[in-house]
Every structure is written in structure tokens, then in C-alpha cells.
CSV table of C-alpha atoms and ligand atoms in Angstrom, one decimal:
chain,number,residue,atom,x,y,z
A,1190,MET,CA,-83.0,67.2,15.4
A,1191,SER,CA,-82.1,70.8,16.4
A,1192,GLY,CA,-80.6,72.3,19.5
A,1193,ARG,CA,-81.0,76.0,20.2
A,1194,LEU,CA,-77.8,76.9,18.5
A,1195,ILE,CA,-76.9,73.9,16.4
A,1196,GLU,CA,-78.4,71.9,13.5
A,1197,VAL,CA,-77.8,68.2,13.4
A,1198,ALA,CA,-79.0,66.0,10.5
A,1199,SER,CA,-78.7,62.4,9.6
A,1200,ALA,CA,-76.1,61.8,6.8
A,1201,ALA,CA,-74.7,59.1,4.6
A,1202,VAL,CA,-71.2,57.6,4.7
A,1203,ASP,CA,-69.3,55.3,2.3
A,1204,GLY,CA,-70.0,51.7,3.0
A,1205,GLN,CA,-72.9,52.3,5.3
A,1206,GLN,CA,-75.1,49.3,5.6
A,1207,SER,CA,-78.9,48.8,6.1
A,1208,HIS,CA,-80.5,46.2,8.3
A,1209,ASP,CA,-84.2,46.0,8.6
A,1210,GLU,CA,-84.4,49.3,6.8
A,1211,LYS,CA,-82.2,51.0,9.4
A,1212,PRO,CA,-78.8,52.4,8.5
A,1213,PHE,CA,-75.7,51.0,10.2
A,1214,PRO,CA,-74.2,53.0,11.6
A,1215,LEU,CA,-76.6,55.9,12.0
A,1216,VAL,CA,-74.6,59.0,11.0
A,1217,LEU,CA,-75.5,62.4,12.6
A,1218,GLU,CA,-73.7,65.3,11.2
A,1219,CYS,CA,-73.4,68.8,12.7
A,1220,CYS,CA,-74.1,71.3,10.1
A,1221,PRO,CA,-71.1,73.6,9.5
A,1222,GLY,CA,-71.1,77.0,11.1
A,1223,ASN,CA,-69.7,78.7,14.1
A,1224,VAL,CA,-70.6,76.0,16.6
A,1225,GLU,CA,-69.5,76.4,20.2
A,1226,GLN,CA,-68.8,73.6,22.6
A,1227,ASN,CA,-71.5,74.9,24.9
A,1228,SER,CA,-74.1,74.4,22.2
A,1229,VAL,CA,-73.0,70.9,21.6
A,1230,HIS,CA,-73.2,70.2,25.4
A,1231,GLN,CA,-76.7,71.6,25.5
A,1232,TRP,CA,-77.8,69.7,22.4
A,1233,ILE,CA,-76.6,66.4,23.9
A,1234,ARG,CA,-78.3,67.1,27.2
A,1235,GLU,CA,-81.6,67.8,25.4
A,1236,SER,CA,-81.3,64.8,23.1
A,1237,ARG,CA,-79.6,62.2,25.2
A,1238,SER,CA,-82.5,59.9,25.9
A,1239,ASP,CA,-83.4,59.9,22.2
A,1240,LEU,CA,-79.7,59.3,21.3
A,1241,ASP,CA,-79.5,56.5,23.8
A,1242,LEU,CA,-82.6,54.8,22.3
A,1243,LYS,CA,-81.1,55.2,18.8
A,1244,SER,CA,-77.7,53.8,19.8
A,1245,ARG,CA,-79.4,50.6,21.0
A,1246,GLU,CA,-81.8,50.4,18.1
A,1247,TYR,CA,-79.1,51.1,15.4
A,1248,GLY,CA,-76.2,49.6,17.2
A,1249,ALA,CA,-73.9,52.6,16.6
A,1250,ILE,CA,-74.0,56.3,16.0
A,1251,LEU,CA,-71.2,58.1,14.2
A,1252,PHE,CA,-71.2,61.8,15.1
A,1253,ARG,CA,-69.4,63.9,12.5
A,1254,GLY,CA,-68.6,67.6,12.1
A,1255,PHE,CA,-68.8,68.5,15.7
A,1256,PRO,CA,-66.3,71.0,17.0
A,1257,LEU,CA,-64.1,68.5,18.9
A,1258,ALA,CA,-60.3,68.5,18.7
A,1259,THR,CA,-58.8,67.4,22.0
A,1260,ASP,CA,-59.1,64.7,24.6
A,1261,ARG,CA,-60.8,67.3,26.8
A,1262,ASP,CA,-63.4,68.2,24.2
A,1263,PHE,CA,-64.1,64.4,23.9
A,1264,ASP,CA,-64.3,64.1,27.7
A,1265,ARG,CA,-66.9,66.9,27.8
A,1266,PHE,CA,-68.9,65.4,24.9
A,1267,VAL,CA,-69.0,62.0,26.7
A,1268,THR,CA,-69.8,63.6,30.1
A,1269,SER,CA,-72.8,65.4,28.6
A,1270,PHE,CA,-74.6,62.1,28.1
A,1271,ASP,CA,-74.5,61.6,31.9
A,1272,TYR,CA,-73.8,57.9,31.7
A,1273,PRO,CA,-72.0,56.2,34.6
A,1274,ASN,CA,-68.2,55.9,33.9
A,1275,PHE,CA,-66.5,52.5,33.6
A,1276,PRO,CA,-62.9,53.2,34.7
A,1277,TYR,CA,-60.2,51.2,32.9
A,1278,GLN,CA,-58.4,50.6,36.2
A,1279,GLU,CA,-61.3,48.7,37.5
A,1280,SER,CA,-61.8,46.7,34.4
A,1281,LEU,CA,-60.4,43.2,33.7
A,1282,SER,CA,-59.5,44.2,30.1
A,1283,ASN,CA,-56.2,42.7,28.8
A,1284,ALA,CA,-55.3,45.7,26.6
A,1285,VAL,CA,-52.6,48.1,27.7
A,1286,ARG,CA,-54.0,51.6,27.8
A,1287,VAL,CA,-53.0,55.1,28.9
A,1288,ASN,CA,-55.4,57.5,30.6
A,1289,ARG,CA,-55.6,61.0,29.2
A,1290,THR,CA,-58.4,62.3,31.5
A,1291,GLU,CA,-60.4,60.6,34.2
A,1292,ARG,CA,-62.8,59.0,31.6
A,1293,VAL,CA,-60.8,59.1,28.4
A,1294,PHE,CA,-57.9,56.8,27.5
A,1295,THR,CA,-56.0,55.6,24.4
A,1296,ALA,CA,-58.0,52.8,22.7
A,1297,ASN,CA,-55.2,50.2,22.5
A,1298,GLU,CA,-51.4,50.7,22.6
A,1299,ALA,CA,-50.8,47.6,20.4
A,1300,PRO,CA,-48.4,48.4,17.5
A,1301,PRO,CA,-49.8,49.4,14.0
A,1302,HIS,CA,-49.2,46.0,12.3
A,1303,VAL,CA,-51.4,44.2,14.9
A,1304,THR,CA,-55.0,43.5,13.8
A,1305,ILE,CA,-57.5,43.6,16.7
A,1306,CYS,CA,-60.2,41.1,15.7
A,1307,LEU,CA,-63.9,41.8,16.2
A,1308,HIS,CA,-65.0,41.5,19.8
A,1309,HIS,CA,-67.5,42.7,22.3
A,1310,GLU,CA,-65.5,44.7,24.8
A,1311,MET,CA,-64.6,42.6,27.8
A,1312,ALA,CA,-67.1,39.9,27.0
A,1313,GLN,CA,-64.4,37.5,28.2
A,1314,THR,CA,-64.8,38.8,31.7
A,1315,PRO,CA,-67.8,38.9,34.1
A,1316,ILE,CA,-67.7,42.7,34.1
A,1317,TYR,CA,-68.1,44.5,30.8
A,1318,PRO,CA,-69.1,48.1,29.7
A,1319,SER,CA,-72.6,48.7,28.3
A,1320,ARG,CA,-71.5,51.2,25.7
A,1321,LEU,CA,-68.3,52.6,24.2
A,1322,PHE,CA,-67.3,55.9,22.9
A,1323,PHE,CA,-64.5,56.3,20.4
A,1324,PHE,CA,-62.9,59.6,19.3
A,1325,CYS,CA,-60.6,60.2,16.4
A,1326,GLU,CA,-58.0,62.7,17.4
A,1327,GLN,CA,-55.8,61.9,14.5
A,1328,PRO,CA,-56.6,59.5,11.7
A,1329,ALA,CA,-53.8,57.2,10.5
A,1330,GLU,CA,-52.0,58.0,7.2
A,1331,ARG,CA,-53.4,54.8,5.8
A,1332,GLY,CA,-55.7,52.1,7.3
A,1333,GLY,CA,-56.6,52.2,11.0
A,1334,ALA,CA,-60.4,52.0,10.5
A,1335,THR,CA,-62.5,50.6,13.4
A,1336,PRO,CA,-64.5,47.8,12.0
A,1337,LEU,CA,-68.0,47.4,13.5
A,1338,CYS,CA,-70.3,44.4,13.2
A,1339,ARG,CA,-74.0,44.1,14.1
A,1340,SER,CA,-73.8,41.1,16.4
A,1341,ASP,CA,-77.6,40.5,16.4
A,1342,ILE,CA,-77.5,40.2,12.6
A,1343,LEU,CA,-74.5,37.9,12.9
A,1344,PHE,CA,-76.4,35.7,15.4
A,1345,GLU,CA,-79.3,35.3,13.1
A,1346,ARG,CA,-77.0,34.3,10.2
A,1347,LEU,CA,-75.1,31.8,12.3
A,1348,LYS,CA,-78.4,30.3,13.6
A,1349,LEU,CA,-79.4,29.6,10.1
A,1350,GLU,CA,-76.1,28.3,8.8
A,1351,PHE,CA,-74.7,26.6,11.9
A,1352,PRO,CA,-77.6,25.7,14.1
A,1353,GLU,CA,-75.7,23.0,16.1
A,1354,PHE,CA,-72.8,25.3,16.8
A,1355,ILE,CA,-75.2,28.1,18.0
A,1356,ALA,CA,-77.1,25.6,20.2
A,1357,ASP,CA,-73.7,24.6,21.8
A,1358,CYS,CA,-72.9,28.3,22.3
A,1359,GLU,CA,-76.3,28.9,24.0
A,1360,THR,CA,-76.3,25.8,26.2
A,1361,LYS,CA,-72.6,25.4,27.1
A,1362,GLY,CA,-71.2,28.9,27.3
A,1363,LEU,CA,-67.5,29.5,27.1
A,1364,LEU,CA,-64.3,29.4,29.1
A,1365,TYR,CA,-61.5,31.8,28.3
A,1366,THR,CA,-57.9,31.2,29.3
A,1367,ASN,CA,-55.2,33.9,29.2
A,1368,VAL,CA,-51.6,34.1,30.2
A,1369,MET,CA,-50.8,37.5,31.7
A,1370,PRO,CA,-47.3,38.9,32.0
A,1371,ALA,CA,-45.7,40.0,35.3
A,1372,GLU,CA,-45.0,43.5,33.7
A,1373,ASN,CA,-47.1,45.4,31.1
A,1374,ASP,CA,-46.1,44.3,27.6
A,1375,PRO,CA,-47.0,47.1,25.2
A,1376,THR,CA,-45.9,45.0,22.1
A,1377,SER,CA,-49.0,42.9,22.5
A,1378,GLY,CA,-52.7,43.6,22.0
A,1379,MET,CA,-53.3,41.7,25.3
A,1380,GLY,CA,-50.2,42.6,27.2
A,1381,ARG,CA,-51.7,44.0,30.4
A,1382,SER,CA,-49.9,42.6,33.5
A,1383,TRP,CA,-51.7,40.6,36.1
A,1384,GLN,CA,-50.9,43.2,38.7
A,1385,SER,CA,-52.6,45.9,36.7
A,1386,THR,CA,-55.5,43.6,35.6
A,1387,PHE,CA,-56.4,42.5,39.1
A,1388,ARG,CA,-55.1,45.7,40.9
A,1389,ALA,CA,-52.9,43.5,43.0
A,1390,LYS,CA,-49.4,44.1,44.3
A,1391,THR,CA,-48.8,40.5,45.4
A,1392,CYS,CA,-49.7,37.0,44.2
A,1393,GLN,CA,-51.9,36.6,47.3
A,1394,ALA,CA,-53.9,39.7,46.5
A,1395,ALA,CA,-54.3,38.6,42.9
A,1396,GLU,CA,-55.5,35.1,44.1
A,1397,GLU,CA,-58.1,36.7,46.4
A,1398,ARG,CA,-59.5,38.7,43.5
A,1399,LEU,CA,-59.4,35.7,41.2
A,1400,GLN,CA,-61.3,33.6,43.7
A,1401,GLY,CA,-63.9,36.3,44.2
A,1402,LEU,CA,-64.5,36.4,40.5
A,1403,GLY,CA,-64.7,32.6,40.2
A,1404,TYR,CA,-61.6,32.1,38.1
A,1405,SER,CA,-59.2,29.2,38.3
A,1406,TRP,CA,-55.5,29.9,37.9
A,1407,GLU,CA,-51.9,28.7,37.7
A,1408,TRP,CA,-48.6,30.5,38.4
A,1409,LEU,CA,-46.0,29.9,35.7
A,1410,PRO,CA,-42.2,29.8,36.5
A,1411,ASN,CA,-41.5,33.1,34.7
A,1412,GLY,CA,-43.9,35.1,36.9
A,1413,CYS,CA,-46.7,35.0,34.4
A,1414,LEU,CA,-50.2,34.0,35.5
A,1415,ARG,CA,-52.5,31.7,33.5
A,1416,SER,CA,-56.1,32.3,34.5
A,1417,THR,CA,-59.4,30.7,33.3
A,1418,THR,CA,-62.7,32.4,33.7
A,1419,PRO,CA,-65.8,30.9,35.1
A,1420,VAL,CA,-68.3,29.7,32.4
A,1421,LEU,CA,-69.4,32.9,30.6
A,1422,PRO,CA,-72.4,33.2,28.2
A,1423,ALA,CA,-71.7,33.2,24.5
A,1424,VAL,CA,-75.1,34.7,23.6
A,1425,LEU,CA,-76.9,37.6,25.1
A,1426,ALA,CA,-80.6,38.4,25.0
A,1427,VAL,CA,-80.6,42.2,24.7
A,1428,GLU,CA,-84.3,42.4,24.5
A,1429,PRO,CA,-87.2,40.0,23.8
A,1430,GLY,CA,-86.6,38.4,20.4
A,1431,ARG,CA,-83.2,40.0,19.9
A,1432,LYS,CA,-80.0,38.0,20.7
A,1433,THR,CA,-76.4,38.9,20.0
A,1434,PHE,CA,-73.3,36.7,19.5
A,1435,PHE,CA,-71.9,38.3,22.7
A,1436,ASN,CA,-68.4,36.9,23.2
A,1437,GLN,CA,-64.8,37.1,22.3
A,1438,LEU,CA,-64.7,33.9,20.2
A,1439,ILE,CA,-63.4,35.5,17.0
A,1440,ALA,CA,-60.8,37.6,18.8
A,1441,ALA,CA,-59.7,34.8,21.1
A,1442,PHE,CA,-59.5,32.2,18.4
A,1443,HIS,CA,-57.9,34.3,15.7
A,1444,GLY,CA,-56.2,37.0,17.6
A,1445,TRP,CA,-55.1,36.1,21.1
A,1446,LYS,CA,-51.6,35.4,20.0
A,1447,ASP,CA,-48.5,36.7,21.5
A,1448,SER,CA,-45.3,35.3,23.0
A,1449,ARG,CA,-47.3,33.9,25.9
A,1450,ASN,CA,-50.6,32.9,24.3
A,1451,ASP,CA,-51.6,30.2,21.9
A,1452,PRO,CA,-55.0,31.0,20.4
A,1453,THR,CA,-56.0,27.4,20.0
A,1454,LYS,CA,-55.8,27.0,23.8
A,1455,ALA,CA,-57.4,30.3,24.7
A,1456,ILE,CA,-61.0,29.3,24.5
A,1457,THR,CA,-63.2,26.2,24.9
A,1458,PHE,CA,-66.9,25.5,25.4
A,1459,GLY,CA,-68.0,25.7,29.1
A,1460,ASP,CA,-67.7,21.9,29.5
A,1461,GLY,CA,-64.1,22.1,28.3
A,1462,SER,CA,-64.8,20.6,24.8
A,1463,PRO,CA,-62.8,22.2,22.0
A,1464,LEU,CA,-64.2,24.5,19.4
A,1465,ASN,CA,-64.0,23.4,15.8
A,1466,SER,CA,-61.5,25.6,14.0
A,1467,GLN,CA,-63.3,25.2,10.7
A,1468,SER,CA,-66.6,26.6,12.1
A,1469,MET,CA,-64.6,29.4,13.8
A,1470,ASP,CA,-63.1,30.3,10.4
A,1471,GLU,CA,-66.7,30.4,9.0
A,1472,VAL,CA,-67.9,32.6,11.9
A,1473,ALA,CA,-65.0,35.0,11.3
A,1474,ARG,CA,-65.7,35.0,7.6
A,1475,ILE,CA,-69.4,35.8,8.0
A,1476,ALA,CA,-68.7,38.5,10.7
A,1477,GLU,CA,-66.2,40.1,8.3
A,1478,GLU,CA,-68.8,40.1,5.5
A,1479,LEU,CA,-71.2,42.0,7.9
A,1480,THR,CA,-68.5,44.5,8.9
A,1481,PHE,CA,-68.6,48.2,8.4
A,1482,ASP,CA,-65.3,50.1,8.7
A,1483,ILE,CA,-65.5,53.6,10.3
A,1484,PRO,CA,-63.6,55.8,7.9
A,1485,TRP,CA,-62.1,58.0,10.6
A,1486,GLN,CA,-61.9,61.8,10.2
A,1487,ALA,CA,-60.4,64.0,12.9
A,1488,GLY,CA,-63.1,65.0,15.3
A,1489,ASP,CA,-65.4,62.0,14.7
A,1490,VAL,CA,-67.0,60.3,17.7
A,1491,ALA,CA,-68.7,56.9,17.6
A,1492,LEU,CA,-71.1,55.7,20.2
A,1493,VAL,CA,-71.3,51.9,20.1
A,1494,ASP,CA,-73.7,49.8,22.1
A,1495,ASN,CA,-71.4,47.1,23.3
A,1496,ARG,CA,-74.3,44.6,23.8
A,1497,VAL,CA,-75.3,44.9,20.1
A,1498,VAL,CA,-72.1,45.6,18.1
A,1499,MET,CA,-68.6,44.2,18.0
A,1500,HIS,CA,-65.6,46.3,17.2
A,1501,GLY,CA,-61.9,45.8,16.3
A,1502,ARG,CA,-59.0,47.7,14.7
A,1503,ARG,CA,-57.5,47.5,11.3
A,1504,THR,CA,-53.7,47.7,10.8
A,1505,PHE,CA,-52.4,51.1,9.8
A,1506,ASN,CA,-49.4,53.3,8.8
A,1507,GLY,CA,-48.3,56.4,10.5
A,1508,THR,CA,-49.6,57.9,13.7
A,1509,ARG,CA,-53.2,57.1,14.7
A,1510,LYS,CA,-54.8,58.6,17.8
A,1511,VAL,CA,-58.1,57.1,18.6
A,1512,LEU,CA,-59.3,57.6,22.2
A,1513,ALA,CA,-62.0,55.7,24.0
A,1514,SER,CA,-64.3,56.0,27.0
A,1515,LEU,CA,-66.4,53.3,28.5
A,1516,VAL,CA,-69.8,53.3,30.1
A,1517,ALA,CA,-70.7,51.1,33.0
A,1518,MET,CA,-73.8,48.9,33.0
A,1519,ASP,CA,-77.0,50.8,34.1
A,1520,ALA,CA,-77.5,50.8,37.8
B,485,FE2,FE1,-62.0,46.6,22.3
């Protein structure tokens, strides 16, 4: 691929996988030289439909060696794709985040020792982004990789090894229950307050939003809100013959733990029947086996198709600045 002023070539990276003879992730490297931001912008504009196709096909693209250093550079990179923005304020995400620009925010404010388990972004809500961009402003001293897992490959493995479990996932769907605090709790990976989540100043306003979304709920004595989603699918058909394990099962079962939430109560099948913790351990084990860790370097950008690939966050030491930007579903 070549722009008028820049050269971009596919490259290899440690730990890169191959599925159906396609690398995962696809790595596109900008060849060194005096590359200007304008040239990058122009290259993306010329290549964006091809890049979009590739992100779906390969699941994720890692862009390396592009001249990007700041949140504004990242914003411009993302904006060049011309995707519709998915603003954090309007999302029902339970992570606490801080906006840097209109479409760029910190990936998750959870402390370094907290592992964020593999998940599809906001698959536990009826409204989720189609694609995600991550940008490494500053890699951690140690650790802090973003694990990625091809969810279509995981689905095929699970179908072979646990056909009954997968049949239950497909036919019953899932219910997610989450206790949200009255105030943002930055010590938790899921500490976003109910006011912020539902953009509601009062309990009544929150209830109206919950009702509109088909949630059930209960107010707790300490001002927290326990809410349960409507039945949401556990499997997504992304194209004919290609399904993904599109849910937050692993994260909810293994990671939705804080002072308010007990992971064993966070998730059930759509008919209210419990999940078997042994099979959940197996699911998490197989997903981990299929995981690629992005070895972040400053300036890296990853474009992840949220319908095809799960992501998470490894623990780390030192300061880690990874920013994110979300893309709305296609109109
Ligand atoms: Fe996430």
C-alpha cells in the first residue's frame, strides 16, 4: 500500500497468530522517514475502505511507526477514517473514563493491579460500538499489554468442545446484573455511577431510561442501583457462516468483582438459570490460549472490530497511557 508521500507495508510482530492463513493481528508499518501528519491523513482517506474491510476480515490491525505522539494526533488519525463517533457519555459502559478530546478518552481508569478480562465492548448493554481504536501514548514500565482474542475462532472451538453450552448460549441468551454506585468509584474497573451511566440526575430520570431500555432494577439502601438487562444475545452472526462469542461472559464471571458486585451473581442465562462455573473456567482457559497480547510501543494504534475480537487489559507497573475512541454502529 502506498500513499503519495508515505510507504506502509505489512510487518510481523512477536506472538502474532495465524488463523485460516491470515495473520492476527494484521500489522501495518509506516516506513521510517520524514513523514508528516498530513500525509498520514491523506493515506487513510485513500485507503479507508480497504482498511475497513481488512479490519473485519483479520479482526484487528496494529498500525506501527506512524508519526503520532499526542491525543490530538490520535484524534486526527481516527477522524480520517470518517466513522461515526460513539460518545462515551451516551454509552452504558460501566468503566470510569476521562475525555481528552471529543472522541478520545482514557481507556479505563482502573488501577494497575486490576486485570480487565476479555470482553466485547459493551456487549452487556443493548448499545455497543462496532469498532474500537486504541492508542499507546506511553507504554507501562512492565506489563500493561492489551490482550486480543478472535471471538469467531473461540466460538468454533467452544462449539466443538462444549456443544451443549453453546446451544444454551444461542437459544437462551444472557442476563447481566450490575450494582452501580451513587458516585463514580475510580478504584473499580466498573465503578461508573448510575447518574453518569444513565445520564440522569434523579432516581426518576434513571428509572425512565431503564424502562426505555427494557431493564429491571432495584434501589439499594446505600444509594446504589442494581440493574438487570433485558435478555441479550450471547452469540452474534457477523456474516453468513461466521459467528462470534459476542458477550461479556468471561469478564462478568471472572472479573466483575468489586465492593458492590459478586461475579457469581452478575450473569445468568436468559431464563434465569445459572452458568456452570466449571464450563466458565474452561471458556476462559480456551480464550486465554487464543489470546494475542499487543506489545505496546509509543505511537501504536490498534483498530479492533468489536464484533469479531475481544479485548482486555493486563496488569502493569508504572504509568501507562492508552487512549481509546469508539465507533458507532453503521447507520
Ligand atoms: Fe473494554
